[in-house]
Amino acid sequence: QVQLVESGGGVVQPGTSLRLSCAASGFTFSSYGMHWVRQAPGKGLEWVAVIWYDETNTYYADSVKGRFTISRDNSKNTLYLQMNSLRAADTAVYYCAREGFGGELLYWGQGTLVTVSS
Amino acid sequence: QSALTQPASVSGSPGQSITISCTGTSSDVGGYNYVSWYQHHPGKAPKLMIYDVSKRPSGVSNRFSGSKSGNTASLTISGLQAEDEADYYCTSYTSSSTPRVFGGGTKLTVL
């Protein structure tokens, strides 16, 4: 069955960097677009970034543009989110999600918590 | 890109029906038939309930249905059950540089 397992979260200081990973299994990873979505404490879901199945295109939310980079390694079935210049406002649970055939977010991981605090 | 507008909360009694609205613009909800709805129980992974405005993924109860009129999409849950109590989010494809936008979320309380 489809599994998405995020890792790499933790407590970091403002201005520092962190890289999240999402290990995928149970499907042909290189055939699907992948997304990152986050939820700050007490807030709603916020779409963060998407990467196409073949890495040809990436898009970002305005709130992270220029600071975050989404990437993937199709040979390792792994999705990444490189987060630089972290701010307190980036504190959230970060979920990776796989698209369905129409771009909907069909499968989700359990999330990894990132806390940005001094 | 502004978030889609959802009511903060709705409630209903077991067996009743409720509808959650999701209002956007012609650049997102009104312009594309790519509205999805997600159920989110705190501490768990969100779950896709409706996609492409009105389609249900395999395994989702037919008590859940979706529709759209103009710039407003709606999620209807019929025959409310206790386990339906959760947060619900809509999302849409958008023509802006950020191709996805979520609604602010609606907390459903089953009385």
CSV table of C-alpha atoms in Angstrom, one decimal:
chain,number,residue,atom,x,y,z
A,1,GLN,CA,0.0,0.0,0.0
A,2,VAL,CA,1.0,3.6,-0.4
A,3,GLN,CA,3.2,4.9,2.4
A,4,LEU,CA,4.7,8.4,2.9
A,5,VAL,CA,7.0,8.9,5.9
A,6,GLU,CA,8.3,12.3,6.7
A,7,SER,CA,11.4,12.9,8.7
A,8,GLY,CA,13.9,15.6,9.6
A,9,GLY,CA,11.8,17.8,11.8
A,10,GLY,CA,13.0,19.3,15.0
A,11,VAL,CA,13.7,22.4,17.0
A,12,VAL,CA,15.9,25.0,15.3
A,13,GLN,CA,16.8,28.7,15.8
A,14,PRO,CA,15.5,31.5,13.6
A,15,GLY,CA,17.7,32.1,10.6
A,16,THR,CA,18.9,28.6,10.4
A,17,SER,CA,18.2,25.8,7.9
A,18,LEU,CA,16.6,22.4,8.0
A,19,ARG,CA,15.9,19.7,5.4
A,20,LEU,CA,12.8,17.5,5.5
A,21,SER,CA,12.6,14.2,3.8
A,22,CYS,CA,9.6,12.1,2.7
A,23,ALA,CA,10.2,8.5,1.9
A,24,ALA,CA,7.7,7.0,-0.5
A,25,SER,CA,6.8,3.4,-1.0
A,26,GLY,CA,4.0,1.3,-2.5
A,27,PHE,CA,3.7,3.1,-5.8
A,28,THR,CA,5.8,4.3,-8.8
A,29,PHE,CA,7.2,7.4,-7.2
A,30,SER,CA,8.5,8.9,-10.5
A,31,SER,CA,5.0,9.0,-12.0
A,32,TYR,CA,3.4,11.4,-9.6
A,33,GLY,CA,3.6,15.0,-8.6
A,34,MET,CA,4.4,15.6,-4.9
A,35,HIS,CA,3.5,18.4,-2.5
A,36,TRP,CA,4.4,19.8,0.9
A,37,VAL,CA,1.5,21.2,3.0
A,38,ARG,CA,1.9,22.6,6.5
A,39,GLN,CA,-0.2,23.3,9.6
A,40,ALA,CA,0.9,25.9,12.1
A,41,PRO,CA,-0.3,25.4,15.7
A,42,GLY,CA,-3.9,26.4,16.0
A,43,LYS,CA,-4.1,27.3,12.3
A,44,GLY,CA,-5.4,25.7,9.1
A,45,LEU,CA,-3.7,23.8,6.4
A,46,GLU,CA,-1.4,25.8,4.1
A,47,TRP,CA,-0.1,24.6,0.8
A,48,VAL,CA,3.7,25.1,0.6
A,49,ALA,CA,5.1,23.7,-2.6
A,50,VAL,CA,4.7,21.2,-5.5
A,51,ILE,CA,7.2,19.4,-7.8
A,52,TRP,CA,6.1,17.7,-10.9
A,53,TYR,CA,6.7,14.0,-11.4
A,54,ASP,CA,9.7,14.6,-13.7
A,55,GLU,CA,11.2,17.5,-11.7
A,56,THR,CA,10.6,19.9,-14.6
A,57,ASN,CA,8.5,22.3,-12.6
A,58,THR,CA,8.3,23.6,-9.1
A,59,TYR,CA,6.0,26.1,-7.5
A,60,TYR,CA,5.9,27.7,-4.1
A,61,ALA,CA,3.6,29.6,-1.8
A,62,ASP,CA,4.4,33.3,-1.6
A,63,SER,CA,5.2,32.8,2.2
A,64,VAL,CA,8.2,30.5,1.4
A,65,LYS,CA,9.3,31.6,-2.1
A,66,GLY,CA,13.0,32.3,-2.2
A,67,ARG,CA,13.6,30.5,1.2
A,68,PHE,CA,12.3,26.9,0.6
A,69,THR,CA,13.3,24.5,-2.2
A,70,ILE,CA,11.4,21.4,-3.0
A,71,SER,CA,13.2,18.6,-4.8
A,72,ARG,CA,13.0,14.9,-5.3
A,73,ASP,CA,15.3,11.9,-6.0
A,74,ASN,CA,13.3,9.5,-8.1
A,75,SER,CA,16.0,6.9,-7.8
A,76,LYS,CA,15.6,6.9,-4.0
A,77,ASN,CA,11.8,7.4,-4.0
A,78,THR,CA,12.3,10.4,-1.8
A,79,LEU,CA,10.9,13.9,-1.7
A,80,TYR,CA,12.8,16.8,0.0
A,81,LEU,CA,12.1,20.3,1.4
A,82,GLN,CA,15.1,22.4,2.0
A,83,MET,CA,14.1,25.2,4.3
A,84,ASN,CA,16.5,28.2,4.7
A,85,SER,CA,16.2,31.4,6.7
A,86,LEU,CA,13.7,29.9,9.0
A,87,ARG,CA,11.3,32.1,10.9
A,88,ALA,CA,9.0,31.6,13.9
A,89,ALA,CA,6.1,31.7,11.5
A,90,ASP,CA,7.4,28.5,9.8
A,91,THR,CA,6.7,26.5,13.0
A,92,ALA,CA,4.3,23.8,11.8
A,93,VAL,CA,3.6,20.2,11.2
A,94,TYR,CA,4.8,19.5,7.6
A,95,TYR,CA,3.0,16.9,5.5
A,96,CYS,CA,4.1,15.5,2.2
A,97,ALA,CA,1.3,14.4,-0.1
A,98,ARG,CA,1.1,12.5,-3.4
A,99,GLU,CA,-1.2,13.6,-6.2
A,100,GLY,CA,-3.9,11.5,-7.6
A,101,PHE,CA,-4.6,11.5,-11.4
A,102,GLY,CA,-6.2,14.9,-11.3
A,103,GLY,CA,-3.9,16.8,-9.1
A,104,GLU,CA,-5.8,16.2,-5.9
A,105,LEU,CA,-3.8,15.2,-2.8
A,106,LEU,CA,-4.8,11.6,-2.6
A,107,TYR,CA,-2.2,10.3,-0.1
A,108,TRP,CA,-0.7,12.0,2.9
A,109,GLY,CA,2.1,11.2,5.4
A,110,GLN,CA,1.7,11.6,9.1
A,111,GLY,CA,3.7,14.8,9.2
A,112,THR,CA,6.9,16.0,10.9
A,113,LEU,CA,7.0,18.9,13.4
A,114,VAL,CA,9.3,21.8,12.8
A,115,THR,CA,9.7,24.3,15.6
A,116,VAL,CA,11.6,27.5,15.0
A,117,SER,CA,12.4,29.2,18.3
A,118,SER,CA,15.3,30.9,20.0
B,1,GLN,CA,-2.9,34.4,-3.1
B,2,SER,CA,-5.8,34.7,-0.6
B,3,ALA,CA,-7.2,31.7,1.1
B,4,LEU,CA,-10.6,30.4,0.0
B,5,THR,CA,-13.4,31.5,2.4
B,6,GLN,CA,-15.1,28.8,4.6
B,7,PRO,CA,-17.3,29.2,7.7
B,8,ALA,CA,-15.3,28.8,10.8
B,9,SER,CA,-17.7,26.2,12.2
B,10,VAL,CA,-20.8,24.3,11.5
B,11,SER,CA,-22.8,21.8,13.7
B,12,GLY,CA,-25.5,19.3,13.3
B,13,SER,CA,-27.1,16.4,15.2
B,14,PRO,CA,-26.6,12.8,14.3
B,15,GLY,CA,-28.6,11.8,11.2
B,16,GLN,CA,-29.0,15.4,10.0
B,17,SER,CA,-27.3,16.9,6.9
B,18,ILE,CA,-24.9,19.8,6.9
B,19,THR,CA,-23.3,21.8,4.1
B,20,ILE,CA,-20.0,23.6,4.2
B,21,SER,CA,-19.3,26.3,1.7
B,22,CYS,CA,-16.0,27.4,0.1
B,23,THR,CA,-16.0,30.7,-1.7
B,24,GLY,CA,-13.3,31.8,-4.1
B,25,THR,CA,-13.0,33.7,-7.3
B,26,SER,CA,-13.1,33.2,-11.0
B,27,SER,CA,-9.3,32.6,-10.8
B,28,ASP,CA,-9.7,29.5,-8.7
B,29,VAL,CA,-13.0,27.9,-7.7
B,30,GLY,CA,-15.1,29.5,-10.4
B,31,GLY,CA,-12.5,28.9,-13.1
B,32,TYR,CA,-11.7,25.2,-12.8
B,33,ASN,CA,-13.4,22.0,-11.8
B,34,TYR,CA,-10.5,21.1,-9.6
B,35,VAL,CA,-12.0,21.6,-6.1
B,36,SER,CA,-11.1,19.1,-3.5
B,37,TRP,CA,-12.2,18.5,0.1
B,38,TYR,CA,-10.2,17.1,3.0
B,39,GLN,CA,-11.2,15.7,6.4
B,40,HIS,CA,-8.7,16.3,9.1
B,41,HIS,CA,-8.8,14.8,12.6
B,42,PRO,CA,-6.3,16.4,14.9
B,43,GLY,CA,-3.0,14.5,15.1
B,44,LYS,CA,-3.8,12.4,12.0
B,45,ALA,CA,-3.1,12.7,8.3
B,46,PRO,CA,-5.7,14.7,6.3
B,47,LYS,CA,-8.0,12.5,4.2
B,48,LEU,CA,-9.3,13.2,0.7
B,49,MET,CA,-13.1,13.1,0.7
B,50,ILE,CA,-14.0,14.8,-2.6
B,51,TYR,CA,-12.0,15.7,-5.7
B,52,ASP,CA,-12.8,17.4,-9.1
B,53,VAL,CA,-15.8,19.1,-7.4
B,54,SER,CA,-18.0,16.1,-6.9
B,55,LYS,CA,-16.0,12.8,-7.3
B,56,ARG,CA,-15.5,10.5,-4.4
B,57,PRO,CA,-12.3,8.4,-3.9
B,58,SER,CA,-12.7,4.7,-3.4
B,59,GLY,CA,-13.7,3.9,0.1
B,60,VAL,CA,-15.3,7.3,1.0
B,61,SER,CA,-18.9,7.0,2.1
B,62,ASN,CA,-21.6,8.2,-0.3
B,63,ARG,CA,-22.8,10.3,2.6
B,64,PHE,CA,-20.3,12.8,1.4
B,65,SER,CA,-21.0,14.8,-1.8
B,66,GLY,CA,-19.7,17.9,-3.5
B,67,SER,CA,-21.0,20.5,-5.8
B,68,LYS,CA,-20.2,23.9,-7.2
B,69,SER,CA,-22.1,27.0,-8.4
B,70,GLY,CA,-20.2,29.9,-9.7
B,71,ASN,CA,-17.3,30.8,-7.4
B,72,THR,CA,-18.7,28.8,-4.5
B,73,ALA,CA,-18.1,25.1,-3.9
B,74,SER,CA,-20.0,23.1,-1.3
B,75,LEU,CA,-19.5,19.9,0.7
B,76,THR,CA,-22.6,18.2,2.0
B,77,ILE,CA,-22.5,15.4,4.6
B,78,SER,CA,-25.8,13.6,5.0
B,79,GLY,CA,-26.7,11.2,7.9
B,80,LEU,CA,-24.2,12.8,10.2
B,81,GLN,CA,-22.3,10.4,12.4
B,82,ALA,CA,-20.1,11.1,15.5
B,83,GLU,CA,-17.0,10.1,13.6
B,84,ASP,CA,-17.6,12.9,11.0
B,85,GLU,CA,-16.6,15.4,13.7
B,86,ALA,CA,-13.4,16.9,12.3
B,87,ASP,CA,-12.0,19.9,10.5
B,88,TYR,CA,-12.8,20.2,6.8
B,89,TYR,CA,-10.7,22.0,4.2
B,90,CYS,CA,-11.4,22.9,0.6
B,91,THR,CA,-8.7,23.5,-1.9
B,92,SER,CA,-8.7,24.6,-5.5
B,93,TYR,CA,-6.3,24.8,-8.4
B,94,THR,CA,-5.6,28.5,-9.2
B,95,SER,CA,-4.4,30.4,-12.2
B,96,SER,CA,-2.0,32.4,-10.0
B,97,SER,CA,1.7,31.6,-9.6
B,98,THR,CA,0.8,29.5,-6.6
B,99,PRO,CA,-1.2,26.7,-8.1
B,100,ARG,CA,-3.0,25.5,-5.0
B,101,VAL,CA,-4.9,27.4,-2.3
B,102,PHE,CA,-6.6,26.1,0.8
B,103,GLY,CA,-9.7,27.3,2.5
B,104,GLY,CA,-9.3,28.5,6.1
B,105,GLY,CA,-11.0,25.3,7.4
B,106,THR,CA,-14.4,24.5,9.0
B,107,LYS,CA,-14.7,22.8,12.3
B,108,LEU,CA,-17.7,20.4,12.2
B,109,THR,CA,-19.3,19.5,15.6
B,110,VAL,CA,-21.7,16.7,15.8
B,111,LEU,CA,-24.0,17.6,18.7
